[in-house]
Short mmCIF file of C-alpha atoms in Angstrom, two decimals:
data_model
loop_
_atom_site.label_atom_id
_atom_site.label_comp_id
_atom_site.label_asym_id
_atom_site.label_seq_id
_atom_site.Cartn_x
_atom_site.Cartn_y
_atom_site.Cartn_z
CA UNK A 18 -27.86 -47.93 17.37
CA UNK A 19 -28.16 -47.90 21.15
CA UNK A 20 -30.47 -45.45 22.55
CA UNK A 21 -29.88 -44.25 26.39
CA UNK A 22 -32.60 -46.27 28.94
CA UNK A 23 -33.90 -44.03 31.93
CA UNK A 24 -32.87 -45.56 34.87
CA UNK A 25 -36.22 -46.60 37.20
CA UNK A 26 -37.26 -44.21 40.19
CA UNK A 27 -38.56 -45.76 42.77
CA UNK A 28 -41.97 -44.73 44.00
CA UNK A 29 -42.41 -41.98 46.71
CA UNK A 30 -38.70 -40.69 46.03
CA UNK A 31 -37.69 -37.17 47.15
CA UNK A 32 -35.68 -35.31 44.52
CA UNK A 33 -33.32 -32.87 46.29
CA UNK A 34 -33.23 -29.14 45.18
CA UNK A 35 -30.60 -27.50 45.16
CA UNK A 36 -30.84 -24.09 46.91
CA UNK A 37 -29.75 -21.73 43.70
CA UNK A 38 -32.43 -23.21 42.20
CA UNK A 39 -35.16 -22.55 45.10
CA UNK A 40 -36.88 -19.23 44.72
CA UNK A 41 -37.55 -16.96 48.03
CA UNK A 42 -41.54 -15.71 48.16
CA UNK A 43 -41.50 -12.12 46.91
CA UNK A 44 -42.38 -10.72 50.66
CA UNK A 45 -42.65 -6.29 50.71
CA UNK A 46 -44.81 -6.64 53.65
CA UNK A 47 -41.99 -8.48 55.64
CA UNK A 48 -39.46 -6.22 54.47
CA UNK A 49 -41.78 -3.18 55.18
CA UNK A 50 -42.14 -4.50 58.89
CA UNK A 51 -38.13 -5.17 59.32
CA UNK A 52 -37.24 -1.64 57.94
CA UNK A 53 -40.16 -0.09 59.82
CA UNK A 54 -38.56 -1.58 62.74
CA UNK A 55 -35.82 -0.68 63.01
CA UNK A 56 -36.48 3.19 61.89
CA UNK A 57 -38.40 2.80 65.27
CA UNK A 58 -34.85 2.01 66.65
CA UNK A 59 -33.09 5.30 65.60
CA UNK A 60 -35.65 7.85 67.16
CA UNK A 61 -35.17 9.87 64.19
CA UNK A 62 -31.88 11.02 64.50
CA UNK A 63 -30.88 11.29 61.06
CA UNK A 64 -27.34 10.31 61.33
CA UNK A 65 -28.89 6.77 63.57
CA UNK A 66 -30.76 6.34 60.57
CA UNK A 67 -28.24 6.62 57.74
CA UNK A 68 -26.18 4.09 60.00
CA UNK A 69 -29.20 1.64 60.37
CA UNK A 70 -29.88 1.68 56.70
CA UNK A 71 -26.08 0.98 55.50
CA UNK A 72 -25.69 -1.65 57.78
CA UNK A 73 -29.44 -3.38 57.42
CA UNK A 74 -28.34 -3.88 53.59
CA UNK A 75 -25.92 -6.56 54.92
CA UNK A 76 -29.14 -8.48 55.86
CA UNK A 77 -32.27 -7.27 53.80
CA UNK A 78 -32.01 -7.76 49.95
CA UNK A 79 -31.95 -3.86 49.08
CA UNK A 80 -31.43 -5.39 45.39
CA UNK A 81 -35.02 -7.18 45.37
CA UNK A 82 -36.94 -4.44 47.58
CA UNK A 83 -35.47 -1.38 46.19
CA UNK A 84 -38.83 -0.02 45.35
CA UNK A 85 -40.47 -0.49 48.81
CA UNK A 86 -37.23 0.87 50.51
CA UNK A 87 -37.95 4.37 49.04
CA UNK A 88 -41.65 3.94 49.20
CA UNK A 89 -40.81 3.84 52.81
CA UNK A 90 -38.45 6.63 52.75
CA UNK A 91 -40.11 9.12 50.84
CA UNK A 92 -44.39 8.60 52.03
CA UNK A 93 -43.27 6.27 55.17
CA UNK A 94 -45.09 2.77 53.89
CA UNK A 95 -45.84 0.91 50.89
CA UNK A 96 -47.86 2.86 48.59
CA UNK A 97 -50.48 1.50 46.73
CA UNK A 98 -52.02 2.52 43.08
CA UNK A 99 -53.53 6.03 43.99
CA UNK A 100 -50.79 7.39 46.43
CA UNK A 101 -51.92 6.15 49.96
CA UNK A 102 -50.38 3.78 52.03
CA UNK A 103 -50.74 -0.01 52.62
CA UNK A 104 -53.19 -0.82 55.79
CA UNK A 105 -52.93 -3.46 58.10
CA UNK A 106 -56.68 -4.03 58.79
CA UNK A 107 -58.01 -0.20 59.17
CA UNK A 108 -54.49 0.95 60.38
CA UNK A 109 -51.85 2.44 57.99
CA UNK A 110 -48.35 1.09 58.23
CA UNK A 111 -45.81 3.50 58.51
CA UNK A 112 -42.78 5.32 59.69
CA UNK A 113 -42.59 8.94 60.65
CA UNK A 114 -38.92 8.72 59.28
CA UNK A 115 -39.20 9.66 55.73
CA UNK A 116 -39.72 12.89 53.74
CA UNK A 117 -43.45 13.62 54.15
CA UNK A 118 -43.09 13.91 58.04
CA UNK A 119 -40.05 16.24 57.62
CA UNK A 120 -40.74 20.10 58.31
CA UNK A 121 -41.51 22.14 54.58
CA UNK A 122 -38.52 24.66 55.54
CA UNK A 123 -35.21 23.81 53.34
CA UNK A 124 -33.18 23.09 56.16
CA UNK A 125 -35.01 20.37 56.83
CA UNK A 126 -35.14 18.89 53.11
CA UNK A 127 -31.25 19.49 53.02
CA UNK A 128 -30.56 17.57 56.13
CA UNK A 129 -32.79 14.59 54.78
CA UNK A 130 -31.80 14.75 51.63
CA UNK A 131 -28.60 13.41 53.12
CA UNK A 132 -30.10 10.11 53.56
CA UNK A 133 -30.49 9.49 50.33
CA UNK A 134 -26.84 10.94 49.23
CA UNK A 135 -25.42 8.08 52.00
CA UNK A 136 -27.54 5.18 51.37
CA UNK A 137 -27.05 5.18 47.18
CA UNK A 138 -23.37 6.26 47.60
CA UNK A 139 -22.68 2.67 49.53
CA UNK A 140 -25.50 0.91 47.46
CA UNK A 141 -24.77 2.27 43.88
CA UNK A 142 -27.18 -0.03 42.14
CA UNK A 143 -30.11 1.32 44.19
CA UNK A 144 -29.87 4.86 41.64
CA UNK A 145 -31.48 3.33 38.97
CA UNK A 146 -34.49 1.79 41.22
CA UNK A 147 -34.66 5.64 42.48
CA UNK A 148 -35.42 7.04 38.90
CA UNK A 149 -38.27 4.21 38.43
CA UNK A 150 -39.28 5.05 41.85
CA UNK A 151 -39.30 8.89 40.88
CA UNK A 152 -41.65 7.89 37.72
CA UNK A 153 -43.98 5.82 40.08
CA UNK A 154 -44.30 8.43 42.94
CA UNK A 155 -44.90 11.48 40.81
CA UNK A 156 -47.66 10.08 39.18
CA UNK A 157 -49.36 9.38 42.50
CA UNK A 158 -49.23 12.73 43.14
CA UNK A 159 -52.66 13.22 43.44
CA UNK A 160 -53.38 10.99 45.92
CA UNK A 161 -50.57 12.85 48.29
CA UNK A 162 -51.41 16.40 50.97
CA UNK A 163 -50.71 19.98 49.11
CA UNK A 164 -48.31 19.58 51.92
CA UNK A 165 -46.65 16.79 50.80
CA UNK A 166 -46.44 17.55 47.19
CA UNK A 167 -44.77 20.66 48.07
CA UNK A 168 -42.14 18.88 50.38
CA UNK A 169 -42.04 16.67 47.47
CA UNK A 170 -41.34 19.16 44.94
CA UNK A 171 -38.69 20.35 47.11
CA UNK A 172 -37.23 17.25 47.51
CA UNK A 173 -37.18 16.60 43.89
CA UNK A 174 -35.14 19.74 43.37
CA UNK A 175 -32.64 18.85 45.55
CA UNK A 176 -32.39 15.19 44.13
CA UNK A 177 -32.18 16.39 40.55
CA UNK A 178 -29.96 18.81 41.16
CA UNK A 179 -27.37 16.44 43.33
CA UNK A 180 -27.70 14.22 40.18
CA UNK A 181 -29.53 11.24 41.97
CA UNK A 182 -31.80 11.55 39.35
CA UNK A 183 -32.02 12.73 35.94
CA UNK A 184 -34.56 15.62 35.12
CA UNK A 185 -35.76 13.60 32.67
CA UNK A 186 -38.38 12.21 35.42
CA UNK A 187 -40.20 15.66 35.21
CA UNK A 188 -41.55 14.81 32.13
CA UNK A 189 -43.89 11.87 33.97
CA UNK A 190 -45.55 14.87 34.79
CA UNK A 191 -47.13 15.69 31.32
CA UNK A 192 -50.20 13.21 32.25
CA UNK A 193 -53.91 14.01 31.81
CA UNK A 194 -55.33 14.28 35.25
CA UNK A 195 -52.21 15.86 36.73
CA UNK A 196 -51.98 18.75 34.06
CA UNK A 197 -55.74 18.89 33.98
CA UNK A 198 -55.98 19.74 37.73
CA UNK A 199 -52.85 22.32 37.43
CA UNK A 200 -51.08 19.38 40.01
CA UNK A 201 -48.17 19.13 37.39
CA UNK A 202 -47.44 23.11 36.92
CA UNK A 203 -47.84 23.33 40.37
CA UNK A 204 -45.20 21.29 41.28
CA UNK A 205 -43.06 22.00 38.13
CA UNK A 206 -43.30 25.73 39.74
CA UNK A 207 -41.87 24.45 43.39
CA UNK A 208 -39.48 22.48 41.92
CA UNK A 209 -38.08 25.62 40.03
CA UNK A 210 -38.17 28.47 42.47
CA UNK A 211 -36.52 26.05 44.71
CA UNK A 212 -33.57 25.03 42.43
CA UNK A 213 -32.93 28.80 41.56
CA UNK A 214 -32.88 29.87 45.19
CA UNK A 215 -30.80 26.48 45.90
CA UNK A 216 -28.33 26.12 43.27
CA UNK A 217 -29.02 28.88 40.78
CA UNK A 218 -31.00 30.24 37.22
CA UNK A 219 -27.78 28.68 35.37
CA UNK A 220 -28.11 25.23 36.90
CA UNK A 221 -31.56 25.04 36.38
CA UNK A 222 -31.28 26.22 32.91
CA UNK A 223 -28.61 23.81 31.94
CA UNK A 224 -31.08 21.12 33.06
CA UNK A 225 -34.03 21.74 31.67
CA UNK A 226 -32.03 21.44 28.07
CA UNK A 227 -30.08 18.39 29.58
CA UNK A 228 -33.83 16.96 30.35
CA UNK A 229 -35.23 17.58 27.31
CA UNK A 230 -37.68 19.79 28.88
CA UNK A 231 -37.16 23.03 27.70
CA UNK A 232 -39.27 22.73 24.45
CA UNK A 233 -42.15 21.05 26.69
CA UNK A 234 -42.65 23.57 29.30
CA UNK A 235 -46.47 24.28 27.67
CA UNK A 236 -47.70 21.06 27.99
CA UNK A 237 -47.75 21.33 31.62
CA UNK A 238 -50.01 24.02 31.67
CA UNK A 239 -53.84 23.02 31.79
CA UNK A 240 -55.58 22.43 28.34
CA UNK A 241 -58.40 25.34 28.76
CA UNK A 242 -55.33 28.19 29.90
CA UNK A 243 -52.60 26.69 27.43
CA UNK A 244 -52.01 30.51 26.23
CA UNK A 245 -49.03 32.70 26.09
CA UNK A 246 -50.14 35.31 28.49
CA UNK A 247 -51.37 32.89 31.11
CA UNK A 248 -47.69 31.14 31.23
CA UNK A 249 -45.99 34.34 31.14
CA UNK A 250 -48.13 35.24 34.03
CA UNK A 251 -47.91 32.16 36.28
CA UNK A 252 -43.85 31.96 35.64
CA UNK A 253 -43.61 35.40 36.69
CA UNK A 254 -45.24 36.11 39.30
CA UNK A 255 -42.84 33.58 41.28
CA UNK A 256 -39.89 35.29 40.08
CA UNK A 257 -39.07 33.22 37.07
CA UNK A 258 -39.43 35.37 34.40
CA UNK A 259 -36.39 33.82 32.36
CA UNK A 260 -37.87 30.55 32.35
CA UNK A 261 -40.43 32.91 30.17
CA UNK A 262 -37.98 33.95 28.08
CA UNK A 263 -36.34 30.39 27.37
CA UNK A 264 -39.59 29.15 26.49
CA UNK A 265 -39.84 31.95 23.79
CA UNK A 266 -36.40 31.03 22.71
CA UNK A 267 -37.85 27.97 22.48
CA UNK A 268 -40.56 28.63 20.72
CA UNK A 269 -39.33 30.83 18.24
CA UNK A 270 -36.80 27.99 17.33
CA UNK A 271 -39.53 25.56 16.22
CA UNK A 272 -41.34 27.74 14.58
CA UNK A 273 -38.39 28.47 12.15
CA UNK A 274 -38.32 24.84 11.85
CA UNK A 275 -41.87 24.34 10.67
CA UNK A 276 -41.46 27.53 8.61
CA UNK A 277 -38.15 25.79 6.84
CA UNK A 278 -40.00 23.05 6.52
CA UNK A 279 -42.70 23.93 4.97
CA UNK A 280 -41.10 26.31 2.13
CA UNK A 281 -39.24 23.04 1.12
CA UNK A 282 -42.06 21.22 0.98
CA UNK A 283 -43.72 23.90 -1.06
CA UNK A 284 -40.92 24.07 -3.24
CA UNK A 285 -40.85 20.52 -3.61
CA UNK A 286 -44.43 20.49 -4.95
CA UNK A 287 -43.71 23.33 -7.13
CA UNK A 288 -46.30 25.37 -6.16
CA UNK A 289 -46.33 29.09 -7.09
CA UNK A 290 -43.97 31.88 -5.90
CA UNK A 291 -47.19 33.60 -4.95
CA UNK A 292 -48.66 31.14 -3.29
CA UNK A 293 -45.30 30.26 -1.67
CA UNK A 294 -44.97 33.56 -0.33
CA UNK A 295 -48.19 33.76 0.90
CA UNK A 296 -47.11 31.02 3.06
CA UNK A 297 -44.07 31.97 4.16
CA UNK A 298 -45.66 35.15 5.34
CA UNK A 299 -48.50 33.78 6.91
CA UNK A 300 -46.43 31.75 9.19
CA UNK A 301 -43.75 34.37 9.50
CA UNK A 302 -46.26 36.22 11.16
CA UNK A 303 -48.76 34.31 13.12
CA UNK A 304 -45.36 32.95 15.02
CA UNK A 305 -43.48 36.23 15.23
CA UNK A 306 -40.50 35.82 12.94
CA UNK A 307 -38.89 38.69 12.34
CA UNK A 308 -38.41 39.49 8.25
CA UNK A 309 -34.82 39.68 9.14
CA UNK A 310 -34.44 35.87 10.59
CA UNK A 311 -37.02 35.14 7.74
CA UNK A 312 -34.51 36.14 5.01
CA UNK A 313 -31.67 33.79 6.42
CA UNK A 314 -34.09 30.72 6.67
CA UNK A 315 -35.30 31.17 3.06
CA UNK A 316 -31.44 31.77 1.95
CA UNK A 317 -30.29 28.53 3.44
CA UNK A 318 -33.39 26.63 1.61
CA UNK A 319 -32.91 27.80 -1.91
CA UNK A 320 -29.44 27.04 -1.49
CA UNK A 321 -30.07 23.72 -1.00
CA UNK A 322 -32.14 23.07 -3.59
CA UNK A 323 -29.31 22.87 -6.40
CA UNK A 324 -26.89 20.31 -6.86
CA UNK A 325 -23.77 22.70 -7.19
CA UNK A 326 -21.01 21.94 -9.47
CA UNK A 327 -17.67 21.72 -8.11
CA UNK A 328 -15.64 23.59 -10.93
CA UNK A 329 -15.34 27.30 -10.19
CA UNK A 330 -15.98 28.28 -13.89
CA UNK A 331 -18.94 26.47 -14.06
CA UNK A 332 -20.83 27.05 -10.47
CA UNK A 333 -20.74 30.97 -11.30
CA UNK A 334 -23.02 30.56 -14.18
CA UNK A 335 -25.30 27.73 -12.27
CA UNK A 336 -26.01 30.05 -9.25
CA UNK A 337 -26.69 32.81 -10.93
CA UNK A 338 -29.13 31.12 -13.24
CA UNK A 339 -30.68 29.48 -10.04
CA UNK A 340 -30.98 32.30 -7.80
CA UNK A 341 -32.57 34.67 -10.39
CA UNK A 342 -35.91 32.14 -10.24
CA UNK A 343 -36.00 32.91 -6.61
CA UNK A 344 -35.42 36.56 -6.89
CA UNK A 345 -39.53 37.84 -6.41
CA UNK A 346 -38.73 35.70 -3.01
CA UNK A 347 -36.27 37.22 -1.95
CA UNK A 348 -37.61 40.47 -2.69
CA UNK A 349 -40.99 40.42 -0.79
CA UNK A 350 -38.52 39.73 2.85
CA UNK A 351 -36.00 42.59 1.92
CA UNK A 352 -38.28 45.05 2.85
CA UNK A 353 -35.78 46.70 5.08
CA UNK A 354 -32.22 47.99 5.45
CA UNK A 355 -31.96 45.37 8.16
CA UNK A 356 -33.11 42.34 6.07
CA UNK A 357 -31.23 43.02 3.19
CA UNK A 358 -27.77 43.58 5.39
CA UNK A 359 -28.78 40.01 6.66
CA UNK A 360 -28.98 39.27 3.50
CA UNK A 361 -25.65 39.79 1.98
CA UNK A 362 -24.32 38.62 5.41
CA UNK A 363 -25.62 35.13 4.52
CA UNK A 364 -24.20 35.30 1.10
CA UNK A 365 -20.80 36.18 2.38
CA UNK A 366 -21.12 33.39 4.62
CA UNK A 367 -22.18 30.98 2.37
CA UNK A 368 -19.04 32.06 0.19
CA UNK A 369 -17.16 31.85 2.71
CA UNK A 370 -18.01 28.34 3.97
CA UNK A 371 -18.22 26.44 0.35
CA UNK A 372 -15.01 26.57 -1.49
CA UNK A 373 -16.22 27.01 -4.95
CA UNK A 374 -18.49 29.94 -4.20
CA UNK A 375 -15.41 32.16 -3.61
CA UNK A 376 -15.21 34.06 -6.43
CA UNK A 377 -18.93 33.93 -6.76
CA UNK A 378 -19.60 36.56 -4.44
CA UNK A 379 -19.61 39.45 -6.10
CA UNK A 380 -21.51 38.29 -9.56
CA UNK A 381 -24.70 37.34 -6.54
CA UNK A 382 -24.22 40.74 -5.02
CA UNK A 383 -24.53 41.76 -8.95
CA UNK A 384 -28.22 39.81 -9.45
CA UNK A 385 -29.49 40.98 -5.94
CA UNK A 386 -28.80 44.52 -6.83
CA UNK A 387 -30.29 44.14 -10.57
CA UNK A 388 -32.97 42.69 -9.65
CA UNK A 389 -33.78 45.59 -6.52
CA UNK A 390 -33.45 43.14 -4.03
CA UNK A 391 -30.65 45.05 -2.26
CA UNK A 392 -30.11 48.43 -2.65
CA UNK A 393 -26.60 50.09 -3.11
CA UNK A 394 -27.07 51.75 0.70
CA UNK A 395 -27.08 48.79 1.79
CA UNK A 396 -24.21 47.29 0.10
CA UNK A 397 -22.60 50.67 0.80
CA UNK A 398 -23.22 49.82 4.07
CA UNK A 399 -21.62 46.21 3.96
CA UNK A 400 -18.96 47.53 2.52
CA UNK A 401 -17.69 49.44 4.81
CA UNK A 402 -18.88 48.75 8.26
CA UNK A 403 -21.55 45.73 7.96
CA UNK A 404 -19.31 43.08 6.04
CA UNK A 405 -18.59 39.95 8.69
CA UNK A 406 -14.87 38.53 9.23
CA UNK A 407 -15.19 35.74 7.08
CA UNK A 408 -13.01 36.21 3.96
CA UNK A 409 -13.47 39.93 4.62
CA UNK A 410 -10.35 40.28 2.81
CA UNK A 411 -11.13 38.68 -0.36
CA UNK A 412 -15.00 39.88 -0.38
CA UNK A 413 -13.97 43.56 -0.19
CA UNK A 414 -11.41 43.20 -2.68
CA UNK A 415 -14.02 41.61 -5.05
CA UNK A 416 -16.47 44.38 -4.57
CA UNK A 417 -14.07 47.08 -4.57
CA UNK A 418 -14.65 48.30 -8.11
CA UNK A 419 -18.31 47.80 -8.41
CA UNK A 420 -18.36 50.15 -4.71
CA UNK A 421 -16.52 52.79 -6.29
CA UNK A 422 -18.74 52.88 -9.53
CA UNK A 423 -21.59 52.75 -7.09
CA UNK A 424 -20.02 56.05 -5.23
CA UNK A 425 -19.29 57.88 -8.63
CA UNK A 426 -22.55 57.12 -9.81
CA UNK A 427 -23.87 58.70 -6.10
CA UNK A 428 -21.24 61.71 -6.43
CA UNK A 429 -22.53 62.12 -10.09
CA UNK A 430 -26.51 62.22 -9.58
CA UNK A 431 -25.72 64.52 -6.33
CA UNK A 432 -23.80 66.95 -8.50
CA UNK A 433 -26.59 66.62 -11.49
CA UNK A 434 -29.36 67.77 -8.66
CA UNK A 435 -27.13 71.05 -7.58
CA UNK A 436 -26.58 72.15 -10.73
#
């Protein structure tokens, strides 16, 4: 078997690289100093220096200095871990051209926000280096002017809001020493009451769900005033007092989720229907659920803790038999007219929505009002103003004889007490 014989170098022999395979020195300083340069150039005419920066990406690699690029643009030089700027000996390197030196009025931001807009329409890759830059510069915060973070905040609005970056970045916010100094709900506070006064409530609204943000807007309120009065407070006295009211929307919406969550687990571990309502009530309260919204939650639980049979003849007899176990539960959140209406509403949509439940209707509207959970006002009520337009039709009809038995029975006891 031949085997393949190096062929001899000879000593002192250059090998030749080829140049795809050399590798430029990383170099932010030298790109610093050629973009500070020719900022100098444009004497701060902002169109000059829109022009400048599409054509210098022709020459400088915008790909490889991204970062420093909007380090530049946004605090004028490099910045270094902290927030300041890169020195030259004692003396800071920078340009005079970039969002910190701009005026706070929104004029201003608008007109330089431009910049931006220009250079990552005609370099599209540089968008995704802004949204790592975003992450990087907000948590310098601290080391920038109360000036500066409020043209930054500004700023930010204006760039979320044009979509050069996603609100998602906000969330870089939610760090220790910037919520612990009230820096983070600071500038979360600029950056809203300049979105609403810049593009709207609806906008803003839209992104704080698109963000993710929404259900987070408590973390960026300091540890030792992380109460419901002090947000409400802060939010409104700068005029956004429906950011207060999405945050209780908010609120409320997890809370039903850990209240859900927790009567299945408790049902789960079979605990007792005392003990079990305890619970639920405990929670109900301390979060503000009203028994009304209570009801539905519990409805939609019990229901799922039965494997249903798909024959009509059969599932009758099964929910029945299931739903009288949970009867004392559903009785301690049926307290009033309203809860029990919600009640039967969530029956009649349940019906409604599973195909074998409906002719089942009326023999569960039978056990609730057996058992006193509702009362015949209430399905009086129902019946003929409270029902919902799902299979009203076919509901009504069911319930149409036990209604007028219900008003014979009412005629009959009202004639008993005048005689």
């Amino acid at each position: 078997m031949s085997q393949k014989i190096e062929k001899p170098i000879l000593s002192g022999q250059r090998i030749k690289t080829r140049k795809r395979d050399e590798r430029e020195k990383y170099d932010p300083t030298g790109f610093r100093d050629a973009i500070l340069l020719g900022l100098e150039k444009t004497g701060n005419d902002l169109e000059a220096i829109s022009k400048y920066l599409d054509s210098a990406g022709s020459k400088l690699d915008y790909r490889r200095y991204g970062e420093a690029l909007f380090d530049i643009l946004i605090a004028g030089g490099l910045l270094v871990p902290g927030g300041s700027i890169a020195q030259d000996g004692d003396k800071p390197v920078k340009t005079t051209a970039c969002v910190f030196e701009q005026p706070e009025d929104m004029e201003s931001m608008r007109n330089f926000e431009q910049v931006f807009i220009k250079l990552m329409r005609r370099y599209k890759y540089l968008e995704k280096m802004f949204e790592e830059e975003m992450k990087k510069v907000l948590v310098f915060m601290k080391g920038f002017s109360p000036k500066n973070r409020i043209k930054l905040a500004r700023m930010t609005a204006l760039w979320i809001s044009n979509g050069s970056v996603p609100p998602i970045v906000l969330s870089v916010l939610i760090n220790e020493h910037l919520v612990k100094d009230n820096l983070a709900l600071d500038f979360l506070l600029e950056v809203f009451v300049t979105w609403k006064q810049e593009k709207g409530l609806p906008s803003l609204m839209t992104a704080l769900k698109k963000g993710g943000i929404e259900g987070r807007l408590m973390e960026f309120v300091p540890p030792n005033k992380r109460t419901e009065e002090y947000f409400r407070s802060v939010f409104e006295a700068v005029g956004l007092a429906d950011i207060v009211k999405l945050h209780k929307a908010q609120a409320s919406q997890e809370a039903k989720r850990d209240l859900q969550q927790s009567l299945i687990d408790d049902l789960a571990n079979k605990r007792s229907m005392k003990d079990i309502m305890l619970d639920v009530k405990e929670m109900a309260q301390r979060s503000g659920i009203p028994e009304h919204e209570v009801i539905g939650l519990i409805w939609s639980v019990v229901m799922t803790q039965a494997e249903w049979n798909k024959k009509e003849e059969l599932v009758a007899e099964q929910a029945v038999k299931h739903l009288k176990m949970y009867t004392p539960l559903f009785d301690a959140f049926t307290c009033t007219a309203k809860s029990e209406l919600a009640l039967l509403l969530k029956v009649q949509e349940f019906c409604y929505e599973n195909m074998c439940f409906m002719k089942v209707f009326q023999k569960i509207v039978l056990l609730f009002y057996k058992t006193d959970v509702i009362s015949e006002e209430v399905i009086l009520k129902w019946y003929k103003e409270g029902h919902s337009v799902k299979g009203k039709m076919l509901f009504l009809d069911q319930m149409k004889k036990f209604v007028e038995w219900l008003q014979n029975a009412e005629e009959e006891s009202e004639s008993g007490e005048e005689d």
